[in-house]
Tab-separated table of C-alpha atoms in Angstrom:
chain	number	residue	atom	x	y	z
A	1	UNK	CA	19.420	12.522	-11.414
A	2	UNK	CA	19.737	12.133	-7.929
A	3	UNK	CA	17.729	9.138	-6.817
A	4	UNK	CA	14.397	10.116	-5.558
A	5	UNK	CA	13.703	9.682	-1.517
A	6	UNK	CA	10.526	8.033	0.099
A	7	UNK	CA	8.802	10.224	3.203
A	8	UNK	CA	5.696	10.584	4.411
A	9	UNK	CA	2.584	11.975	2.105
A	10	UNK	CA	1.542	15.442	2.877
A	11	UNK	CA	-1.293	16.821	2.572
A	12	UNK	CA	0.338	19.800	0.129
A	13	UNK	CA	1.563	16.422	-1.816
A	14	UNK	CA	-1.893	15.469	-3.488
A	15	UNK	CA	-1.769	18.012	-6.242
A	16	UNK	CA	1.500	16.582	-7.248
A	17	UNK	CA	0.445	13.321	-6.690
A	18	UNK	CA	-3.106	13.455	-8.947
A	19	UNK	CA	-0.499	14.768	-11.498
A	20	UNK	CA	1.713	11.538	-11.789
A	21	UNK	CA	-1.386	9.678	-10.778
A	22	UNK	CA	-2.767	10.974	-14.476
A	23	UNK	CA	0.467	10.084	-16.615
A	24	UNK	CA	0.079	6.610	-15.221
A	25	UNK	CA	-3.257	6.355	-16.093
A	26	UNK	CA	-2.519	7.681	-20.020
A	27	UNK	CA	-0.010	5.304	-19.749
A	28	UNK	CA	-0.663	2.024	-17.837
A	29	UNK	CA	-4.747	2.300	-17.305
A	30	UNK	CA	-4.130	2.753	-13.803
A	31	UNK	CA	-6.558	3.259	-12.529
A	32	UNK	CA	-8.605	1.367	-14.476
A	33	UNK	CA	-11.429	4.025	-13.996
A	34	UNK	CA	-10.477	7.219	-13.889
A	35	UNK	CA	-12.201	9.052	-10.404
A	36	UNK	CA	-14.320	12.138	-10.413
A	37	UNK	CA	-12.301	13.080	-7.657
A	38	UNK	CA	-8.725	11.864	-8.103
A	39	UNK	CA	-7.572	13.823	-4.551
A	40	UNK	CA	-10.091	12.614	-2.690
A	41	UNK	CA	-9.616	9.009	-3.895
A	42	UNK	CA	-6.020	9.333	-2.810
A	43	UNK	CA	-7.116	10.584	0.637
A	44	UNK	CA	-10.161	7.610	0.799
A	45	UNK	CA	-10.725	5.153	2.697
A	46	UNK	CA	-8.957	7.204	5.031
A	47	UNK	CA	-4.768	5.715	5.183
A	48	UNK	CA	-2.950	4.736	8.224
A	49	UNK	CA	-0.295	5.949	6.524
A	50	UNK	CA	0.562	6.743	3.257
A	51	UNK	CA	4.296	8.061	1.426
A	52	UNK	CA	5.420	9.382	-1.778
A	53	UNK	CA	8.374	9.324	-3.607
A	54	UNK	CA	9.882	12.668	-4.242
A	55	UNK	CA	12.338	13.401	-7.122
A	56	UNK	CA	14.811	15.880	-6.368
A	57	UNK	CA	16.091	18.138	-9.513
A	58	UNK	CA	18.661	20.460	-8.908
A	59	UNK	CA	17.426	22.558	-11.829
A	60	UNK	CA	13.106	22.475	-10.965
A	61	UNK	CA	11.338	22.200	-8.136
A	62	UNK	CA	10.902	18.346	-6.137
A	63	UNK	CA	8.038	16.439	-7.797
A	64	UNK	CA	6.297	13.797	-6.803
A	65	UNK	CA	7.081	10.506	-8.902
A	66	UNK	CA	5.690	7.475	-6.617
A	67	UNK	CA	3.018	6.902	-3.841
A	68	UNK	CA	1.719	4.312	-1.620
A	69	UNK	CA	-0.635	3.599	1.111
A	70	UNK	CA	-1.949	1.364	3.704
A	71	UNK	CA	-5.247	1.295	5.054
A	72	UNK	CA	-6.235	-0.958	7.863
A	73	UNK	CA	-8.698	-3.245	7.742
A	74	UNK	CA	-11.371	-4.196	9.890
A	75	UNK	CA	-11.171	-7.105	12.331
A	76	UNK	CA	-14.022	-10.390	11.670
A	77	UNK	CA	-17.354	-9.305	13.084
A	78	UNK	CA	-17.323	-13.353	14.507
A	79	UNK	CA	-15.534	-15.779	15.284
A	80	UNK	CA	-11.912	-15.047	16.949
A	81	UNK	CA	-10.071	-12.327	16.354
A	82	UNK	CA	-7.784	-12.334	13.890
A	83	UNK	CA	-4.138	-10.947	12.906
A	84	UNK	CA	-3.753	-7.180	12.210
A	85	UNK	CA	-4.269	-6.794	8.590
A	86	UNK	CA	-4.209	-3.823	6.695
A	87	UNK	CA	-3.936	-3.513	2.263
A	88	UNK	CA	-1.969	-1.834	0.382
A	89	UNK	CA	-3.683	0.743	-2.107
A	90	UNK	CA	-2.954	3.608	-4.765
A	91	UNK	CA	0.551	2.359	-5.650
A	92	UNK	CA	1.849	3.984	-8.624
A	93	UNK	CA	5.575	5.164	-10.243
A	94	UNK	CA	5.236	7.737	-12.289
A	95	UNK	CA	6.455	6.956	-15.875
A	96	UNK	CA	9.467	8.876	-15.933
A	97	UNK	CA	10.781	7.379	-12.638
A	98	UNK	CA	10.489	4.266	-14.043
A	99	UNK	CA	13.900	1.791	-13.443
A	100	UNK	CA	14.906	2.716	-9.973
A	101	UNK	CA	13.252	0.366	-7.937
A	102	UNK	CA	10.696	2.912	-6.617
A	103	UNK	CA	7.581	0.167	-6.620
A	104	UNK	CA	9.982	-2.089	-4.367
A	105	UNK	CA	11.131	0.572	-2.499
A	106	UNK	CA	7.569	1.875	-1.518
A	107	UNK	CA	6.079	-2.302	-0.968
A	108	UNK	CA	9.132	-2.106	1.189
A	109	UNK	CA	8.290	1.112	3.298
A	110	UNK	CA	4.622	-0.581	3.954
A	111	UNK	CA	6.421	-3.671	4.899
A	112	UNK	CA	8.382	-1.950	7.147
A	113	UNK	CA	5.578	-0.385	9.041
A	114	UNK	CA	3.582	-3.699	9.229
A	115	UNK	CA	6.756	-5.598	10.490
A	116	UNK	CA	6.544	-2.822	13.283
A	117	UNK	CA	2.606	-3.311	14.315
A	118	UNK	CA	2.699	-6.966	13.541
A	119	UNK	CA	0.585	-6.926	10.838
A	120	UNK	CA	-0.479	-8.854	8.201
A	121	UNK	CA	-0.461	-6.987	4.620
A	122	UNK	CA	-2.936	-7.719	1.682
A	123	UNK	CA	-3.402	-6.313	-1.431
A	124	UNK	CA	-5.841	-6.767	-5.193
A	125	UNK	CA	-4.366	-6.642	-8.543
A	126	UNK	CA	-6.346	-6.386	-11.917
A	127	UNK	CA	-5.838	-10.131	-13.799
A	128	UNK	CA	-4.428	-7.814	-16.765
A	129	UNK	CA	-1.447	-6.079	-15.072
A	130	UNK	CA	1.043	-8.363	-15.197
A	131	UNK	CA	3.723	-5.726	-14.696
A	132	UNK	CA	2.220	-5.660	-10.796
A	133	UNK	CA	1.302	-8.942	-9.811
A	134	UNK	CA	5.359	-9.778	-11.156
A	135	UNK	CA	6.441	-6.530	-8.818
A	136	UNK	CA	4.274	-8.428	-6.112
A	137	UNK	CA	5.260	-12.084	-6.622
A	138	UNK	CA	9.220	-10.983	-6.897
A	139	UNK	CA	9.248	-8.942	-3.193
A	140	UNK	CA	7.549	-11.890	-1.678
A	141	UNK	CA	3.463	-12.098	-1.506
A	142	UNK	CA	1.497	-14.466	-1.690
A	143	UNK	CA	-1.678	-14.780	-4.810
A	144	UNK	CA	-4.371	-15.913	-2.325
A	145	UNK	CA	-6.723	-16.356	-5.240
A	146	UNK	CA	-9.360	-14.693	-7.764
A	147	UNK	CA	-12.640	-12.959	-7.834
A	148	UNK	CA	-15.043	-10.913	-9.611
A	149	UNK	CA	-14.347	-6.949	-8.697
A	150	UNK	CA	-17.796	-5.609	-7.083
A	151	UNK	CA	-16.853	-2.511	-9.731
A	152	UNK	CA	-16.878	-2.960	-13.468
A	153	UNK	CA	-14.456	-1.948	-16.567
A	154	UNK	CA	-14.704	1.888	-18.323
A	155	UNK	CA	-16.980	-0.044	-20.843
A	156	UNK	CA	-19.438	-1.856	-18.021
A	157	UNK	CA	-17.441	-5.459	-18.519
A	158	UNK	CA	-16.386	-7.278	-15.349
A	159	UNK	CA	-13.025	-7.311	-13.953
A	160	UNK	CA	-11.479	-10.061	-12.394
A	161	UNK	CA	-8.934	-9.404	-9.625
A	162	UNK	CA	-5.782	-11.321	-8.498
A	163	UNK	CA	-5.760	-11.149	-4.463
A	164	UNK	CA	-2.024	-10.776	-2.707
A	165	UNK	CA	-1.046	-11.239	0.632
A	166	UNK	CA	2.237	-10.759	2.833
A	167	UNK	CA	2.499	-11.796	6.386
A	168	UNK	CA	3.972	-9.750	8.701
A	169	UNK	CA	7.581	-11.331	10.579
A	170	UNK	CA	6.656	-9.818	13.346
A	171	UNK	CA	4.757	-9.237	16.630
A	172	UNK	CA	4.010	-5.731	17.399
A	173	UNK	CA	6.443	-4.370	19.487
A	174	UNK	CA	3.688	-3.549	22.687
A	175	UNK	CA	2.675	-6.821	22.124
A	176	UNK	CA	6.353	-8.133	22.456
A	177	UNK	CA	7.309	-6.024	25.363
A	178	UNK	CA	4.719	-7.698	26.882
A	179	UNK	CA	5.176	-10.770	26.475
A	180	UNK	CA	8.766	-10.295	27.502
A	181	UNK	CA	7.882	-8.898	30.671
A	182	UNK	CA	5.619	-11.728	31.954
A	183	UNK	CA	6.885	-14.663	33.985
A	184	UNK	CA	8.083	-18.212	31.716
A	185	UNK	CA	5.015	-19.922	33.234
A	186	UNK	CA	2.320	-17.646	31.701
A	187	UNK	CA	4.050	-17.170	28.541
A	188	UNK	CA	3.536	-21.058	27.769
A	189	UNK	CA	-0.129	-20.955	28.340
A	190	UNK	CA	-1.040	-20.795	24.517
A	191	UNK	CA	-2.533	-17.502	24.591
A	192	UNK	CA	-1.754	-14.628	22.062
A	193	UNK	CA	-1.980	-11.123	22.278
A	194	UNK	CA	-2.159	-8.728	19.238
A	195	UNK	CA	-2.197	-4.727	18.963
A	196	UNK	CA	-3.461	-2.728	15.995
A	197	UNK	CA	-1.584	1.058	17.321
């Protein structure tokens, strides 16, 4: 098999994404409630960027066997602003793409385009997948702590979620181009700049 490559999601992508979407949730009981609306709960809350990872066959046609996707958060309504954040949503490998590093390889890709805006990533777990929050602790985040889920189980019982978090090593480029090009004496002032494009 030759090893599958990560690109952009397209829009012609969610059909074959809803399909590996469903063989994880037969499988894994992700997600933990199935939606009424599987494509539009891939497109929702509308992603700064989302990618898939495409399996290449020689013999069939490319199929989708990963995704990812980030979504930006709002800043605080009060108080200062804050870092860029943005979380990291509808990650799945597909069950028979399982054992090639795609789950790294797509936390990497979102890393990769936070490191670029300077931003901050963050991310919620169910307590019960251990599978994920050991993908998540190996590749470097953060558990920031526990809470209730404002949602509840298939059966109407709560669900607690672990919450994950993975700052970004970097300023966003405008940001340091900016900073670059002002004189030494108003660099030292204390003052930050941030960009969300």
């Amino acid at each position: 098999m030759i090893p599958p490559r990560i690109r952009r999601r397209r829009a012609t992508d969610l059909d074959g994404c809803v399909a590996a979407l469903a063989e994880v949730h037969r499988l894994d009981g992700y997600p933990l409630n199935w939606p009424a609306d599987p494509h539009r709960w891939l497109r929702e809350p509308h992603p700064a960027r989302a990618w898939v990872a495409v399996a290449v066959n020689p013999e069939a046609e490319a199929a989708i066997v990963g995704h990812v996707a980030v979504h930006r958060l709002p800043s605080p309504a009060t108080g200062p602003p804050g870092r860029p954040t943005a979380e990291v949503a509808r990650l799945f490998v597909a069950p028979a793409a399982r054992g090639l590093a795609l789950g790294s390889a797509l936390l990497a890709r979102t890393r990769q385009w936070a490191t670029a805006r300077g931003t901050d990533l963050v991310l919620d777990v169910t307590c019960g997948d251990v599978a994920a929050a050991a993908l998540y602790e190996r590749t470097g985040w953060r558990c920031t702590g526990v809470s209730v889920a404002p949602w509840t189980a298939p059966d109407g019982s709560p669900v607690s979620l672990r919450h994950y978090a993975l700052r970004s090593d970097a300023a966003p480029a405008s940001a340091a181009r900016r900073r670059a090009s002002r004189p030494a004496a108003s660099r030292s002032s204390g003052g930050s700049s941030t960009s969300t494009s």
